[in-house]
CSV table of C-alpha atoms in Angstrom, one decimal:
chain,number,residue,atom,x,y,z
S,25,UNK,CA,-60.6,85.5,-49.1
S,26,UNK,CA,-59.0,84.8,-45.5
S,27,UNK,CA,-61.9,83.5,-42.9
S,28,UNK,CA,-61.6,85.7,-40.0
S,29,UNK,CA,-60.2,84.0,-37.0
S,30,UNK,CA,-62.2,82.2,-34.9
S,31,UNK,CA,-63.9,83.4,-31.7
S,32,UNK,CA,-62.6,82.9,-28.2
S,33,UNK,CA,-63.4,79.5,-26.5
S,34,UNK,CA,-64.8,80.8,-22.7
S,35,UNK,CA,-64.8,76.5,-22.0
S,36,UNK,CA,-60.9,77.0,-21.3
S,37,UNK,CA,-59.8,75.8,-24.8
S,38,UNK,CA,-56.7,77.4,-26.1
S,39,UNK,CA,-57.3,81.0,-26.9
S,40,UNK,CA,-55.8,82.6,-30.4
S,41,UNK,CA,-53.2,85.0,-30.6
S,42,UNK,CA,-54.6,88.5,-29.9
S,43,UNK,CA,-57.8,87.9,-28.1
S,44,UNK,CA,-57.6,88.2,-24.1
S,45,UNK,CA,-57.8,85.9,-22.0
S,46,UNK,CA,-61.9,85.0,-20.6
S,47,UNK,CA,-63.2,86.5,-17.6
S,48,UNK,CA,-62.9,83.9,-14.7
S,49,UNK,CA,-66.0,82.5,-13.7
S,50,UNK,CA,-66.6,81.9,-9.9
S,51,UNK,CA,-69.6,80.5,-7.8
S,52,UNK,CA,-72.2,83.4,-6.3
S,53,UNK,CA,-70.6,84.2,-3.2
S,54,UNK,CA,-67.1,82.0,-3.2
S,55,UNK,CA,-64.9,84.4,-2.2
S,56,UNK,CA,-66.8,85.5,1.2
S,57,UNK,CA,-67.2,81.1,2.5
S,58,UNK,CA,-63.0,80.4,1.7
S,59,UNK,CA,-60.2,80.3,-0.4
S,60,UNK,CA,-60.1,79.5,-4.0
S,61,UNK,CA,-59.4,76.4,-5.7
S,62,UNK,CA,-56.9,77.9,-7.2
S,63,UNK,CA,-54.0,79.3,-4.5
S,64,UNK,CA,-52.7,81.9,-7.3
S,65,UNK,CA,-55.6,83.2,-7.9
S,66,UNK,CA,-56.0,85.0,-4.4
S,67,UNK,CA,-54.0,87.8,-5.8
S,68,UNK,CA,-56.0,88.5,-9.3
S,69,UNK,CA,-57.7,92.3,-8.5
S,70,UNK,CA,-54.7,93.3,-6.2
S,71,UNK,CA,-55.9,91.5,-2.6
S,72,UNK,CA,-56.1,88.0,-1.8
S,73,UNK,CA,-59.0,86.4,-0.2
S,74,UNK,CA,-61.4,87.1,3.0
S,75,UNK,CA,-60.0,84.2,5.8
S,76,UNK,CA,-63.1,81.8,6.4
S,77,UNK,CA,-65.6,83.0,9.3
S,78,UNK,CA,-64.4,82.4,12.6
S,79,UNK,CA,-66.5,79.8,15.1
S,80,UNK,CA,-68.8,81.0,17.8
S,81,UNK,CA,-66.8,83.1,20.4
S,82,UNK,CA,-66.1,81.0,23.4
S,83,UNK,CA,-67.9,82.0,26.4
S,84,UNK,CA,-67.8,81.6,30.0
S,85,UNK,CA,-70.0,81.0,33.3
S,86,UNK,CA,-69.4,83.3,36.0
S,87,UNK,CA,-67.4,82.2,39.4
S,88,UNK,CA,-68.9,80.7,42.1
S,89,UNK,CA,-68.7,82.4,45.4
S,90,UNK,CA,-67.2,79.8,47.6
S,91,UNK,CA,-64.2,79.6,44.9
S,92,UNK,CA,-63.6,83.1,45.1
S,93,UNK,CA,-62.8,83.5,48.7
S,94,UNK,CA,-61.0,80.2,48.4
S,95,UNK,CA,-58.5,81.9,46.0
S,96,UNK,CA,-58.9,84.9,47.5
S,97,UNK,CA,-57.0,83.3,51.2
S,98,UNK,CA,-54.4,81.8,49.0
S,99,UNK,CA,-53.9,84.9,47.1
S,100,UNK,CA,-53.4,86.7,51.1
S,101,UNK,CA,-51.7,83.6,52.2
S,102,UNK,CA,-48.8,84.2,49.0
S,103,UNK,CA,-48.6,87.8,50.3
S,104,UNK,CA,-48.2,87.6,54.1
S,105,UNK,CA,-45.2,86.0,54.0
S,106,UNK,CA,-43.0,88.6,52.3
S,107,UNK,CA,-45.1,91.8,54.0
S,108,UNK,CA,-44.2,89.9,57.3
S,109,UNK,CA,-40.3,90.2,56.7
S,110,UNK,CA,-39.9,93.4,54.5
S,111,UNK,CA,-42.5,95.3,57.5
S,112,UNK,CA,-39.8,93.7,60.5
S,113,UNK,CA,-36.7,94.6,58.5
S,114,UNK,CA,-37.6,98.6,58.0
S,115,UNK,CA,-39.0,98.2,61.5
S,116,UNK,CA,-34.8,97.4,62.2
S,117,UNK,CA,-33.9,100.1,59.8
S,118,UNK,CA,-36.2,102.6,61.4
S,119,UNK,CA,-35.0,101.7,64.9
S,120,UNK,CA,-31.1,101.6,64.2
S,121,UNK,CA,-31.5,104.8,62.5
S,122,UNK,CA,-33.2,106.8,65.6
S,123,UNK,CA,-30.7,104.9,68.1
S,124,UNK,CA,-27.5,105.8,66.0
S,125,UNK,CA,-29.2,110.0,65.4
S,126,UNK,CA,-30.4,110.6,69.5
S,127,UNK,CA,-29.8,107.3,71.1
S,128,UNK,CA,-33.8,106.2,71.9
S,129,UNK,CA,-35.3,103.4,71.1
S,130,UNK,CA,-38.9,104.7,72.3
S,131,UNK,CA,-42.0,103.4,70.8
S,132,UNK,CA,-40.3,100.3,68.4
S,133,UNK,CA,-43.1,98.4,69.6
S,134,UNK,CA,-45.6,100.4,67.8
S,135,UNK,CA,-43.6,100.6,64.5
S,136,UNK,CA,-43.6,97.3,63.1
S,137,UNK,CA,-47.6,97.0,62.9
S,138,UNK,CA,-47.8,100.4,61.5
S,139,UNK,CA,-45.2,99.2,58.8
S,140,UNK,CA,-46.8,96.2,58.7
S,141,UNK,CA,-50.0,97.8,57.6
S,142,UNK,CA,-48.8,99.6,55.0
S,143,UNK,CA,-46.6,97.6,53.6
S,144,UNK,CA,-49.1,95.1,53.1
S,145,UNK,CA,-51.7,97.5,51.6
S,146,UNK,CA,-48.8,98.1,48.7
S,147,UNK,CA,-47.9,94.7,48.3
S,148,UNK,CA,-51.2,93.6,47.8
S,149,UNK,CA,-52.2,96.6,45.2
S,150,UNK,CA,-49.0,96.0,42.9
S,151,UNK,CA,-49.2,92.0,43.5
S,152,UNK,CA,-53.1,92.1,42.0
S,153,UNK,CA,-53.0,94.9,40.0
S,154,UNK,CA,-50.2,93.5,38.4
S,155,UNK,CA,-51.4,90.0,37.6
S,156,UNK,CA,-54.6,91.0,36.7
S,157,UNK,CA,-53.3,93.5,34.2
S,158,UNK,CA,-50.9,90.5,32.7
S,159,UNK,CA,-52.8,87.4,32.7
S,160,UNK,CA,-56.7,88.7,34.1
S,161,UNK,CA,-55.6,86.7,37.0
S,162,UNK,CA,-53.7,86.2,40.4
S,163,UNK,CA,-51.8,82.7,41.6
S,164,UNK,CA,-55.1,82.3,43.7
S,165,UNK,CA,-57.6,82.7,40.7
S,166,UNK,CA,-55.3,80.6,38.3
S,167,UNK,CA,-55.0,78.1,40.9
S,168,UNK,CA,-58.9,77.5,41.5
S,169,UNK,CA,-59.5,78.7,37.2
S,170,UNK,CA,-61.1,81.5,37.1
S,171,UNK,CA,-60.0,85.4,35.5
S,172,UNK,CA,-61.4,88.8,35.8
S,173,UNK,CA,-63.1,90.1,32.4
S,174,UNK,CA,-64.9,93.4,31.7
S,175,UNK,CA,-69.0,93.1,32.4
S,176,UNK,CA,-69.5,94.4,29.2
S,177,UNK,CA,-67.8,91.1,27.6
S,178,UNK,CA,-71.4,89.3,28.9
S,179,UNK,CA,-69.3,85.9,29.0
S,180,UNK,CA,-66.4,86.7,27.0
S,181,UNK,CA,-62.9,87.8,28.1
S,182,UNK,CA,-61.3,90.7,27.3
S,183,UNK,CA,-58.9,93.7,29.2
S,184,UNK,CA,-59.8,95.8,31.7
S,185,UNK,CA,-58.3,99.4,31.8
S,186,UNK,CA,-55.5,99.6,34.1
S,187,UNK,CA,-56.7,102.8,36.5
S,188,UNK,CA,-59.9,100.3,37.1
S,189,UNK,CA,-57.6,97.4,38.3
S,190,UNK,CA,-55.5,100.0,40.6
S,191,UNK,CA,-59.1,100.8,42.0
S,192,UNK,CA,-60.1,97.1,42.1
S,193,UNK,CA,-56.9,96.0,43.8
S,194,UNK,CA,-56.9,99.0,46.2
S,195,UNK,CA,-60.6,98.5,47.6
S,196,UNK,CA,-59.6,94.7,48.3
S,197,UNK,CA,-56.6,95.7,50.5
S,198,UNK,CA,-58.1,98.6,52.2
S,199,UNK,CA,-58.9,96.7,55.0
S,200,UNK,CA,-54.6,95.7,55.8
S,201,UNK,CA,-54.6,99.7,56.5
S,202,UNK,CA,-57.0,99.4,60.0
S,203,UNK,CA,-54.7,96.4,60.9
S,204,UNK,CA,-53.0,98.7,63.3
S,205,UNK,CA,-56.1,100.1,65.1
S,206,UNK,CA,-57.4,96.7,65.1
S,207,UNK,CA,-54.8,94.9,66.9
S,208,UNK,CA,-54.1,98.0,69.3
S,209,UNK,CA,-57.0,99.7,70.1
S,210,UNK,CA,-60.1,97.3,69.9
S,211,UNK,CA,-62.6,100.3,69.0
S,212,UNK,CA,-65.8,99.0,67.9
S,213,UNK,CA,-65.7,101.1,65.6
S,214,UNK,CA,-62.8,99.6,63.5
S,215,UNK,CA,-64.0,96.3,63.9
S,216,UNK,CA,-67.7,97.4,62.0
S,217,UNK,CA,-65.8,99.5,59.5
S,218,UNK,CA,-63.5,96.7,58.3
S,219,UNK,CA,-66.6,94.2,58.7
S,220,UNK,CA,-68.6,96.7,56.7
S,221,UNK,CA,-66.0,96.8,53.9
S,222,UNK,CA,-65.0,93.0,54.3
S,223,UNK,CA,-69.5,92.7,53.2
S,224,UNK,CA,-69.6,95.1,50.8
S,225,UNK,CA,-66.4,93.7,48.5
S,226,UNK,CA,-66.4,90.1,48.9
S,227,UNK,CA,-69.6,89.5,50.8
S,228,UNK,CA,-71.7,91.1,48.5
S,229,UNK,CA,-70.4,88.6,45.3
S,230,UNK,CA,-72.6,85.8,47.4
S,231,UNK,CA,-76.1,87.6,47.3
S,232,UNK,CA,-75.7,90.1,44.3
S,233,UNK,CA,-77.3,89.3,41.0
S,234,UNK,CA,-77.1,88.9,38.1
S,235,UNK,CA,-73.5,89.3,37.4
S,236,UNK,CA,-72.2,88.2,41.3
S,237,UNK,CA,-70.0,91.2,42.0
S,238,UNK,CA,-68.8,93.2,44.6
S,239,UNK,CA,-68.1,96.7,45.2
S,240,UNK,CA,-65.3,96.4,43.6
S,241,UNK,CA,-66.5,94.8,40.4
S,242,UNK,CA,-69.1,97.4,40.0
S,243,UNK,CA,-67.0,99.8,40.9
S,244,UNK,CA,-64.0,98.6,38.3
S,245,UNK,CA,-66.7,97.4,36.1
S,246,UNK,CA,-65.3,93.8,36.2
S,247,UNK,CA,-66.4,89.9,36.6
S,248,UNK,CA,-65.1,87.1,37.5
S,249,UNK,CA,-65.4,83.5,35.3
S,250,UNK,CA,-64.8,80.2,35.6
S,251,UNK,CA,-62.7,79.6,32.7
S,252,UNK,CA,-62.1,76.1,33.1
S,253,UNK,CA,-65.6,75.2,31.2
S,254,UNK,CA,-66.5,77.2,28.0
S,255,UNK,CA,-70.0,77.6,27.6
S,256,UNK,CA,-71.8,77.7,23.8
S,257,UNK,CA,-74.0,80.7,25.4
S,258,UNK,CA,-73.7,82.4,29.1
S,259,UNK,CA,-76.0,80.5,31.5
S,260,UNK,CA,-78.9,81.5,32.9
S,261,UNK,CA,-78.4,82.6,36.8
């Protein structure tokens, strides 16, 4: 009488005709540290393998005050320059269109810092809004390193919702609108309103604890970093 064939070897022997192949036999817990040993084997069960752990987020200390207004000028600096000519040339546009409809030239005087105003106040709101929206930060921050990050992020960097930059942004350049009544009227009480507002959104970074923001942080729910050192774990202030 035939012996019956021999039992399969699990030792990874060669295996008789007939039998299947032996269940693999892994280490407790190898597929959640890496990859296998084996490359082809991270598509046995229909999915391949969990990508090792990631390392410790990388986090950030928050911007000192002094560097903030520093970028802050140079960010005003970049924009004065084109609200200067684009404010005189529809100042030229506006006064050649009244001469050429009734002849008078009354009042140009007072146009261009009205123009000038505004203009400003819009090129400072797209300009910010913008950059902060693309890169979390303006010319001025990237100059000095530092970006604008969500609160929330305690440390961490991450995007801020775009009606909460437009907000942001706006605040900041409020004061370009009073730059009229400031230069023409001397009221007192321009010159405390824009000092007020001047305090309460860049002032207020210096004194405010413990995140260092202004109005218009707490307002866009934002903070500012200084990216250029990564911390292991967000300093104590």
């Amino acid at each position: 009488m035939n012996a019956p064939p021999p039992h399969p070897d699990h030792t990874g022997g060669p295996q008789p005709e007939g039998y299947p192949p032996p269940p693999r036999q892994e280490a407790h817990g190898y597929a959640h540290r890496g990859a296998p040993d084996d490359p082809a084997a991270a598509t046995v069960h229909g999915g391949a393998y969990p990508e090792p752990p990631a390392g410790p987020e990388r986090l950030y200390p928050l911007a000192g005050w002094r560097t903030r207004v520093t970028a802050r000028l140079f960010d005003l600096v970049l924009v004065a320059l084109p609200a200067l000519l684009l404010a005189l040339f529809v100042t030229l546009a506006w006064v050649g269109v009244q001469e050429v409809s009734d002849g008078s030239t009354q009042g140009i005087q007072d146009r261009y810092p009205i123009f000038l105003s505004v203009i400003w106040f819009v090129l400072y709101t797209g300009y910010e809004t913008f950059a902060l929206s693309r890169w979390h930060q303006t010319l001025g921050k990237r100059r000095l390193g530092l970006k604008v990050a969500p609160v929330a992020g305690t440390g961490s960097l991450g995007s801020v919702r775009l009606a909460a930059l437009v907000v942001r942004s706006s605040l900041l350049a409020l004061p370009f609108l009073f730059l009229y009544l400031l230069i023409f009227t001397f009221g007192w009480f321009w010159w405390l309103l824009v000092i007020v507002m001047a305090v309460l959104t860049g002032g207020m970074a210096a004194w405010n604890r413990p995140n260092r923001q202004g109005m218009h942080d707490k307002i866009a729910g934002t903070v500012v970093l200084d990216v250029a050192e990564p911390q292991a774990h967000r300093p104590p202030l």
